[in-house]
C-alpha cells in the first residue's frame, strides 16, 4: 500500500522555512546547508515521483514523462536572499541579482548556463553564491531525467577544477555521482581518484560511503572495494558517530572467506578459517565459532536438492530456513553467474531479507508456502526490504533485490522446488517492477544509472 509520507511532509514544510546558514532542524548543531538540506531535497523529489492515488506502491505511469521539475513551484517557499557582511554591497547586489534570475528559470539547461556565466564573469564570488545545497543537485536531477547524465558530470569535473574549495563543500555527493556515471558507462578503472573524500572523512560522509560500498559490492567491482574498506574501516567500525558501522566488515569478511570456500573443504580448513576470523567476532569460545562455520559450510555446499519446510515451524525455525537457503543460493550465484563470493553474498542475502519481510507480512495469517512472488506480495515486500524510514527506495537495494529474486526460481528449479512455467511468471513480475522503478528512481538518484541492464548477468543454466 502506498505510504503517504506524513512525517516527510512535516519535515519538508519545516525545512522550507530554514535558511541555508541557519542551524539544522535535526539538532546536530551544524548549519542546515552542511547537514540535512540535500537529504530533505532528495526526499521531496522521491515523494513527488511516487505520489499516486493508486493502491499500488509503484504507479504504472511514468511520472517523469509528464512532470519536469518545475523550478517555479517553490518560489514562495525559498528563503529570502541573505546579505553577506563579508563582501561589499555591490557584490551582494550581484549575488541577489543572480538568485532573482535563477528563481524564474524552468529548465536544467538554463540553470547550467546561468551558473556557468556567473563562473566566467564573477569567479571571485563563487565561494559566496552557495549553490551546492540545492541548485547543483536540482540541475543534476533535471539533466539526468533528460538523459544528459554525461553533461552533468562534465559540469562537475569542470567545477571541481576551477573552484576546488567550493566543490569540496559537497564533494562526497558530487564524487558519488561521478563514480556512478563512470560505472554506468563501464569505466570502472577510472573511479579511484574519486574515492578520496570517503577515505579522508568516512565518518562525516558515512551515508554516501555505505551507498558506495553497496554499489561496488552489487556491481562486483572488488579491487576499489577492498581499498575503500581497508582505508575506512578503522574510522568507521568502532565509531560512535556511525550507526551500524560494523556492516562495513561484511564484504571484508567474505573476502577473507574466499580462499576457504571450496567443495573439498576439510576440518583443518575450517579450523584455520576460524583463526582468521577472530577479528570479526566477539565470540570468545573458539569451539562455538567453529561450530557456527561448520554448520554454515554445510549449508553453502549442500547439494542442490529439495529443502524441507514445515508450515508448523516456529518463526525462529522459519527464519533459520531462509538463512540456510540463502547461504546455498550464494554458492549457486557464484557458480552459475560467475560473480565473486562477496557479490554473491550481497545478492543471496536478499533472499533472507525477503524471508523476514514475508513472515512479517503474513503475521497473524496462515502461511501456505515459503515463497510468494506474486505482484501483490512483491509490491509490499519491496517496500519493506528496500525502503528507508520515509519509504524512499534505495536504488542499490531495490535493484539488487529484484535481481536476486529474478534468478532465484532457477535455483529452486535446480532444487526440484519449482516448475519452468513458475519461473517464467516470476521473471515477468520482476521485469514489471523494474520497468516501473527505473524511470522513477533515475529522477532522484544517480546510482540508478548503474542498473541500466536487467537482469544483471546472463541467464544461468537450469538444473545442476
Coordinates of C-alpha atoms in Angstrom, one line a residue:
X1 CA 0.0 0.0 0.0
X2 CA 1.3 3.4 -0.9
X3 CA 2.9 5.2 2.0
X4 CA 1.7 8.8 2.5
X5 CA 4.9 10.1 4.0
X6 CA 3.2 12.1 6.7
X7 CA 6.4 12.6 8.6
X8 CA 8.1 13.7 5.5
X9 CA 5.5 16.3 4.9
X10 CA 6.2 17.8 8.4
X11 CA 9.9 17.7 7.7
X12 CA 9.6 19.3 4.3
X13 CA 7.3 22.1 5.4
X14 CA 9.6 22.8 8.3
X15 CA 12.8 22.7 6.1
X16 CA 11.4 25.1 3.6
X17 CA 11.4 27.9 6.3
X18 CA 15.0 27.3 7.2
X19 CA 17.8 29.5 5.7
X20 CA 20.9 27.9 4.3
X21 CA 23.0 29.2 7.1
X22 CA 20.5 28.6 9.9
X23 CA 21.0 25.7 12.4
X24 CA 19.8 22.4 11.0
X25 CA 16.4 21.2 12.2
X26 CA 17.8 17.8 13.2
X27 CA 19.6 19.3 16.2
X28 CA 23.1 18.4 15.1
X29 CA 24.3 21.9 15.7
X30 CA 25.6 22.2 12.1
X31 CA 24.4 24.7 9.5
X32 CA 21.4 23.5 7.5
X33 CA 23.5 23.6 4.3
X34 CA 26.1 21.4 5.8
X35 CA 23.7 18.8 7.2
X36 CA 20.2 17.8 6.1
X37 CA 19.3 20.2 3.2
X38 CA 20.4 17.8 0.5
X39 CA 18.6 14.8 2.1
X40 CA 15.4 16.9 2.5
X41 CA 15.5 17.8 -1.2
X42 CA 16.0 14.2 -2.2
X43 CA 13.0 13.2 -0.1
X44 CA 10.9 15.8 -1.8
X45 CA 11.8 14.6 -5.2
X46 CA 11.3 11.0 -4.4
X47 CA 7.9 11.7 -2.8
X48 CA 6.8 13.5 -5.8
X49 CA 7.8 10.7 -8.1
X50 CA 5.9 8.1 -6.0
X51 CA 2.7 10.0 -5.3
X52 CA -0.3 8.3 -6.8
X53 CA -4.0 7.7 -6.0
X54 CA -3.4 4.0 -6.8
X55 CA -3.3 1.4 -4.1
X56 CA -0.1 0.0 -5.7
X57 CA 3.2 1.1 -4.3
X58 CA 4.6 2.0 -7.8
X59 CA 2.4 3.8 -10.3
X60 CA 2.3 2.3 -13.7
X61 CA 2.5 5.7 -15.5
X62 CA 5.9 7.3 -15.8
X63 CA 5.9 10.3 -13.5
X64 CA 8.9 11.9 -15.1
X65 CA 7.4 11.7 -18.6
X66 CA 4.6 14.1 -17.6
X67 CA 6.3 16.2 -15.0
X68 CA 9.6 18.0 -15.5
X69 CA 10.8 19.5 -12.2
X70 CA 9.1 22.9 -12.0
X71 CA 11.6 25.3 -10.6
X72 CA 8.8 27.9 -10.2
X73 CA 6.7 25.8 -7.8
X74 CA 8.7 26.6 -4.7
X75 CA 9.3 30.3 -5.2
X76 CA 7.2 31.3 -2.3
X77 CA 9.0 28.8 0.0
X78 CA 12.6 29.8 -0.9
X79 CA 14.3 31.5 1.9
X80 CA 15.0 35.2 1.1
X81 CA 18.4 36.3 -0.1
X82 CA 20.7 36.9 2.9
X83 CA 23.2 39.8 2.7
X84 CA 26.7 38.6 3.3
X85 CA 28.6 41.1 5.6
X86 CA 32.0 39.8 4.4
X87 CA 31.6 41.2 0.9
X88 CA 30.7 44.6 -0.5
X89 CA 27.2 46.0 -1.2
X90 CA 27.9 45.8 -4.9
X91 CA 29.0 42.1 -4.6
X92 CA 25.9 41.4 -2.6
X93 CA 23.8 43.0 -5.3
X94 CA 25.4 40.8 -7.9
X95 CA 24.6 37.7 -5.9
X96 CA 21.0 38.8 -5.3
X97 CA 20.5 39.5 -8.9
X98 CA 21.8 36.0 -9.8
X99 CA 19.3 34.4 -7.4
X100 CA 16.4 36.6 -8.7
X101 CA 17.1 35.4 -12.2
X102 CA 17.5 31.8 -11.0
X103 CA 14.1 31.8 -9.4
X104 CA 12.5 32.2 -12.9
X105 CA 14.4 29.5 -14.7
X106 CA 12.4 26.5 -15.7
X107 CA 14.9 24.0 -17.2
X108 CA 18.2 22.4 -16.1
X109 CA 19.9 23.6 -19.3
X110 CA 19.1 27.2 -18.5
X111 CA 20.2 26.8 -14.9
X112 CA 23.5 25.3 -16.1
X113 CA 24.1 28.2 -18.4
X114 CA 23.2 30.7 -15.6
X115 CA 25.8 29.1 -13.3
X116 CA 28.5 28.9 -16.0
X117 CA 28.0 32.5 -16.9
X118 CA 28.5 33.6 -13.3
X119 CA 31.6 31.4 -13.1
X120 CA 33.1 33.2 -16.0
X121 CA 32.1 36.7 -15.1
X122 CA 32.5 36.7 -11.3
X123 CA 34.8 33.8 -10.3
X124 CA 35.8 35.6 -7.2
X125 CA 32.2 35.4 -5.9
X126 CA 31.7 31.7 -6.4
X127 CA 32.5 30.9 -2.8
X128 CA 29.6 33.2 -1.7
X129 CA 27.0 32.0 -4.2
X130 CA 26.1 28.9 -2.2
X131 CA 24.7 26.8 -5.0
X132 CA 25.9 23.4 -3.6
X133 CA 23.0 22.9 -1.3
X134 CA 20.2 22.8 -3.9
X135 CA 20.9 24.4 -7.2
X136 CA 23.5 22.0 -8.5
X137 CA 21.6 19.0 -7.2
X138 CA 18.4 20.2 -8.8
X139 CA 20.2 20.8 -12.1
X140 CA 21.7 17.3 -12.0
X141 CA 18.4 15.7 -11.3
X142 CA 16.9 17.5 -14.3
X143 CA 19.8 16.7 -16.6
X144 CA 19.6 13.0 -15.7
X145 CA 15.8 12.9 -16.4
X146 CA 16.6 14.3 -19.8
X147 CA 19.2 11.5 -20.3
X148 CA 22.0 14.0 -20.1
X149 CA 23.9 12.5 -17.2
X150 CA 27.2 13.0 -19.0
X151 CA 26.6 16.7 -19.3
X152 CA 26.1 16.9 -15.6
X153 CA 29.3 15.0 -14.9
X154 CA 31.2 17.2 -17.3
X155 CA 29.9 20.2 -15.4
X156 CA 31.0 18.7 -12.1
X157 CA 34.5 17.9 -13.3
X158 CA 35.0 21.4 -14.6
X159 CA 33.5 22.8 -11.4
X160 CA 36.0 20.7 -9.3
X161 CA 39.0 22.0 -11.3
X162 CA 38.0 25.7 -11.4
X163 CA 36.6 26.0 -7.9
X164 CA 38.1 23.1 -5.8
X165 CA 37.3 24.7 -2.4
X166 CA 33.7 25.4 -3.3
X167 CA 33.3 21.9 -4.9
X168 CA 34.7 20.4 -1.7
X169 CA 31.7 21.6 0.3
X170 CA 29.6 18.8 -1.3
X171 CA 32.4 16.7 -2.6
X172 CA 31.1 13.4 -1.3
X173 CA 27.8 13.8 -3.2
X174 CA 29.4 15.0 -6.4
X175 CA 32.1 12.3 -6.4
X176 CA 29.4 9.6 -5.8
X177 CA 27.6 11.0 -8.9
X178 CA 30.8 10.9 -11.0
X179 CA 31.6 7.3 -9.8
X180 CA 28.0 6.2 -10.6
X181 CA 28.4 7.7 -14.1
X182 CA 31.8 6.0 -14.7
X183 CA 30.3 2.6 -13.6
X184 CA 27.3 3.2 -15.8
X185 CA 29.5 3.5 -18.9
X186 CA 31.8 0.7 -17.9
X187 CA 34.8 2.8 -16.9
X188 CA 35.3 1.1 -13.5
X189 CA 39.1 1.5 -13.7
X190 CA 38.7 5.3 -13.5
X191 CA 36.9 5.6 -10.2
X192 CA 39.9 5.5 -7.9
X193 CA 40.7 9.3 -7.8
X194 CA 37.1 10.0 -6.7
X195 CA 37.4 7.8 -3.6
X196 CA 39.4 10.5 -1.8
X197 CA 36.7 12.2 0.3
X198 CA 35.4 8.9 1.6
X199 CA 38.8 7.8 2.7
X200 CA 39.7 11.1 4.2
X201 CA 36.4 11.7 6.1
X202 CA 34.5 8.4 6.3
X203 CA 32.5 9.2 9.4
X204 CA 31.4 12.6 8.1
X205 CA 30.3 11.0 4.8
X206 CA 29.0 7.7 6.2
X207 CA 25.8 7.6 4.3
X208 CA 27.5 8.2 0.9
X209 CA 30.3 5.8 1.9
X210 CA 27.8 3.0 2.6
X211 CA 26.0 3.7 -0.7
X212 CA 29.3 3.4 -2.5
X213 CA 30.2 0.2 -0.7
X214 CA 26.9 -1.3 -1.6
X215 CA 27.2 -0.1 -5.2
X216 CA 30.7 -1.6 -5.6
X217 CA 29.5 -4.9 -4.0
X218 CA 26.4 -5.2 -6.1
X219 CA 28.2 -4.5 -9.3
X220 CA 31.1 -6.8 -8.2
X221 CA 33.8 -4.2 -8.5
X222 CA 36.1 -5.7 -6.0
X223 CA 39.5 -4.0 -6.3
X224 CA 38.4 -0.5 -5.3
X225 CA 36.0 -2.0 -2.8
X226 CA 38.9 -3.7 -0.9
X227 CA 40.9 -0.5 -1.0
X228 CA 37.9 1.6 0.3
X229 CA 37.1 -0.7 3.1
X230 CA 40.7 -1.2 4.2
X231 CA 41.2 2.6 4.5
X232 CA 37.9 3.5 6.1
X233 CA 37.4 0.5 8.5
X234 CA 39.5 1.9 11.4
X235 CA 37.5 5.2 11.5
X236 CA 34.0 3.7 10.9
X237 CA 33.6 0.3 12.6
X238 CA 34.1 1.4 16.1
X239 CA 32.8 5.0 15.6
X240 CA 30.1 6.2 18.0
X241 CA 29.0 8.6 15.2
X242 CA 28.3 6.0 12.6
X243 CA 25.2 3.8 13.0
X244 CA 25.8 0.1 12.3
X245 CA 29.4 0.9 11.3
X246 CA 30.2 -2.8 11.7
X247 CA 28.3 -3.5 8.5
X248 CA 31.3 -2.3 6.6
X249 CA 33.0 -5.5 7.7
X250 CA 30.7 -7.8 5.8
X251 CA 32.4 -7.6 2.3
X252 CA 35.7 -7.8 4.1
X253 CA 34.6 -11.0 5.9
X254 CA 33.6 -12.7 2.7
X255 CA 36.8 -11.6 1.1
X256 CA 38.6 -13.4 3.9
X257 CA 36.4 -16.4 3.4
X258 CA 37.0 -16.7 -0.3
X259 CA 40.1 -18.9 -0.2
X260 CA 38.3 -21.4 2.1
X261 CA 35.1 -21.6 0.1
X262 CA 35.6 -24.8 -1.9
X263 CA 33.6 -28.0 -2.1
X264 CA 36.5 -30.1 -0.9
X265 CA 37.0 -28.3 2.4
X266 CA 38.4 -30.2 5.3
X267 CA 38.2 -29.9 9.1
X268 CA 41.6 -28.4 9.1
X269 CA 40.4 -25.7 6.6
X270 CA 37.6 -24.8 9.0
X271 CA 40.0 -24.7 11.9
X272 CA 42.3 -22.4 10.0
X273 CA 39.4 -20.3 8.9
X274 CA 38.3 -19.7 12.5
X275 CA 41.7 -18.5 13.4
X276 CA 41.4 -16.0 10.5
X277 CA 38.0 -14.7 11.6
X278 CA 38.7 -13.7 15.2
X279 CA 38.8 -10.0 14.3
X280 CA 35.2 -10.2 13.0
X281 CA 33.6 -11.8 16.1
X282 CA 33.3 -11.1 19.8
X283 CA 32.8 -14.8 20.4
X284 CA 35.4 -15.9 22.9
X285 CA 34.6 -19.6 22.7
X286 CA 36.6 -20.9 19.7
X287 CA 34.6 -24.1 19.6
X288 CA 31.4 -22.1 19.3
X289 CA 32.8 -20.2 16.3
X290 CA 34.0 -23.4 14.7
X291 CA 30.5 -24.9 15.2
X292 CA 28.9 -21.9 13.6
X293 CA 31.1 -22.1 10.4
X294 CA 30.9 -25.9 10.2
X295 CA 27.1 -25.5 10.0
X296 CA 27.3 -22.7 7.5
X297 CA 29.7 -24.5 5.2
X298 CA 27.3 -27.4 5.3
X299 CA 24.5 -25.2 4.0
X300 CA 26.7 -23.5 1.5
X301 CA 28.0 -26.7 -0.1
X302 CA 24.8 -28.7 0.4
X303 CA 23.8 -30.3 -2.9
X304 CA 21.0 -28.7 -4.9
X305 CA 18.1 -30.7 -3.7
X306 CA 14.7 -30.1 -2.2
X307 CA 14.5 -28.3 1.1
X308 CA 12.2 -29.3 3.9
X309 CA 9.8 -26.5 5.0
X310 CA 7.2 -27.2 7.7
X311 CA 4.3 -24.7 8.0
X312 CA 4.1 -25.6 11.7
X313 CA 7.6 -24.4 12.4
X314 CA 8.0 -21.5 14.8
X315 CA 9.0 -18.2 13.4
X316 CA 12.5 -18.7 14.6
X317 CA 12.7 -22.0 12.7
X318 CA 11.4 -20.4 9.6
X319 CA 14.0 -17.6 9.8
X320 CA 16.7 -20.2 10.2
X321 CA 15.3 -21.9 7.0
X322 CA 15.6 -18.6 5.0
X323 CA 19.1 -18.1 6.3
X324 CA 20.3 -21.6 5.3
X325 CA 18.7 -21.4 1.9
X326 CA 20.3 -18.0 1.2
X327 CA 23.7 -19.5 2.0
X328 CA 23.2 -22.3 -0.5
X329 CA 21.9 -19.8 -3.1
X330 CA 25.1 -17.8 -2.6
X331 CA 27.1 -20.7 -4.0
X332 CA 24.6 -21.1 -6.8
X333 CA 25.1 -17.4 -7.9
X334 CA 28.9 -17.7 -7.6
X335 CA 29.0 -20.9 -9.7
X336 CA 26.3 -20.1 -12.3
X337 CA 26.6 -16.4 -12.7
X338 CA 30.4 -16.2 -12.3
X339 CA 30.4 -13.4 -9.7
X340 CA 32.7 -13.2 -6.6
X341 CA 31.7 -14.6 -3.3
X342 CA 31.5 -11.1 -2.0
X343 CA 28.8 -10.0 -4.5
X344 CA 27.1 -13.4 -4.3
X345 CA 26.6 -13.0 -0.6
X346 CA 25.2 -9.5 -1.1
X347 CA 22.6 -10.7 -3.5
X348 CA 21.8 -14.0 -1.8
X349 CA 21.2 -12.1 1.5
X350 CA 18.3 -10.5 -0.3
X351 CA 16.5 -13.9 0.0
X352 CA 17.0 -13.8 3.7
X353 CA 15.6 -10.2 3.8
X354 CA 12.7 -11.4 1.7
X355 CA 12.0 -14.1 4.2
X356 CA 11.9 -11.7 7.1
X357 CA 9.6 -9.3 5.2
X358 CA 7.4 -12.1 4.0
X359 CA 7.0 -13.5 7.6
X360 CA 6.1 -10.1 8.9
X361 CA 3.6 -9.6 6.0
X362 CA 1.9 -12.9 6.9
X363 CA 1.9 -12.3 10.6
X364 CA -1.4 -13.4 12.0
X365 CA -2.2 -15.2 8.8
X366 CA -1.8 -18.8 7.8
X367 CA 1.4 -19.3 5.8
X368 CA 0.7 -21.6 2.8
X369 CA 4.1 -21.7 1.2
X370 CA 7.7 -20.5 1.9
X371 CA 7.8 -18.2 -1.2
X372 CA 5.2 -16.0 -2.9
X373 CA 6.5 -13.8 -5.7
X374 CA 3.1 -12.5 -6.9
X375 CA 2.8 -8.8 -7.8
X376 CA 0.7 -8.2 -4.7
X377 CA 3.2 -9.7 -2.3
X378 CA 6.3 -8.3 -4.1
X379 CA 4.7 -4.8 -4.0
X380 CA 4.7 -4.9 -0.2
X381 CA 7.9 -6.8 0.3
X382 CA 10.0 -4.5 -2.0
X383 CA 8.8 -1.5 0.1
X384 CA 9.8 -3.3 3.3
X385 CA 13.2 -4.5 2.1
X386 CA 14.4 -1.5 0.1
X387 CA 12.6 1.5 1.7
X388 CA 14.0 3.7 4.4
X389 CA 12.2 5.3 7.3
X390 CA 10.4 7.6 4.9
X391 CA 9.6 4.9 2.4
X392 CA 12.2 6.1 0.0
X393 CA 13.7 3.3 -2.0
X394 CA 17.5 2.9 -2.2
X395 CA 18.5 2.0 -5.8
X396 CA 21.3 -0.3 -4.7
X397 CA 19.0 -2.3 -2.6
X398 CA 15.9 -2.4 -4.7
X399 CA 17.6 -3.3 -8.0
X400 CA 19.8 -5.9 -6.3
X401 CA 16.7 -7.3 -4.5
X402 CA 14.6 -7.8 -7.7
X403 CA 17.7 -9.1 -9.5
X404 CA 18.3 -11.7 -6.8
X405 CA 14.7 -12.8 -6.9
X406 CA 14.9 -12.9 -10.7
X407 CA 17.5 -15.7 -10.6
X408 CA 16.0 -17.5 -7.6
X409 CA 13.4 -19.6 -9.4
X410 CA 16.2 -21.1 -11.5
X411 CA 17.8 -22.1 -8.2
X412 CA 14.5 -23.5 -6.9
X413 CA 14.1 -25.5 -10.1
X414 CA 17.6 -26.9 -9.6
X415 CA 16.5 -28.0 -6.1
X416 CA 13.3 -29.6 -7.6
X417 CA 11.1 -27.0 -5.9
X418 CA 9.7 -25.1 -8.9
X419 CA 8.4 -25.7 -12.4
X420 CA 9.6 -23.9 -15.5
X421 CA 6.3 -22.1 -16.0
X422 CA 6.5 -20.8 -12.4
X423 CA 10.0 -19.4 -13.2
X424 CA 8.7 -17.5 -16.2
X425 CA 5.9 -16.0 -14.3
X426 CA 8.2 -14.7 -11.6
X427 CA 10.6 -13.3 -14.2
X428 CA 7.7 -11.4 -15.8
X429 CA 6.8 -10.0 -12.4
X430 CA 10.3 -8.8 -11.8
X431 CA 10.6 -7.1 -15.2
X432 CA 7.3 -5.4 -14.5
X433 CA 8.7 -3.8 -11.3
X434 CA 12.0 -2.9 -12.9
X435 CA 10.3 -1.2 -15.8
X436 CA 8.3 1.0 -13.4
X437 CA 11.1 1.6 -10.9
X438 CA 13.9 2.6 -13.2
X439 CA 12.5 5.8 -14.7
X440 CA 11.1 7.0 -11.3
X441 CA 14.3 6.4 -9.4
X442 CA 16.5 7.8 -12.2
X443 CA 15.0 11.2 -11.4
X444 CA 16.4 11.5 -8.0
X445 CA 19.5 9.2 -7.7
X446 CA 22.5 8.8 -9.9
X447 CA 23.0 5.3 -8.5
X448 CA 20.0 4.2 -10.6
X449 CA 22.0 4.5 -13.8
X450 CA 24.4 1.8 -12.7
X451 CA 21.5 -0.6 -13.1
X452 CA 20.5 0.1 -16.7
X453 CA 20.9 -3.6 -17.5
X454 CA 18.4 -6.0 -16.1
X455 CA 18.9 -8.8 -15.2
X456 CA 22.5 -8.1 -14.2
X457 CA 24.0 -11.2 -15.6
X458 CA 23.3 -13.8 -18.3
X459 CA 20.6 -16.2 -17.5
X460 CA 22.1 -19.1 -15.5
X461 CA 21.6 -22.6 -16.9
X462 CA 18.8 -24.7 -15.4
X463 CA 19.5 -27.7 -13.3
X464 CA 22.7 -28.8 -11.6

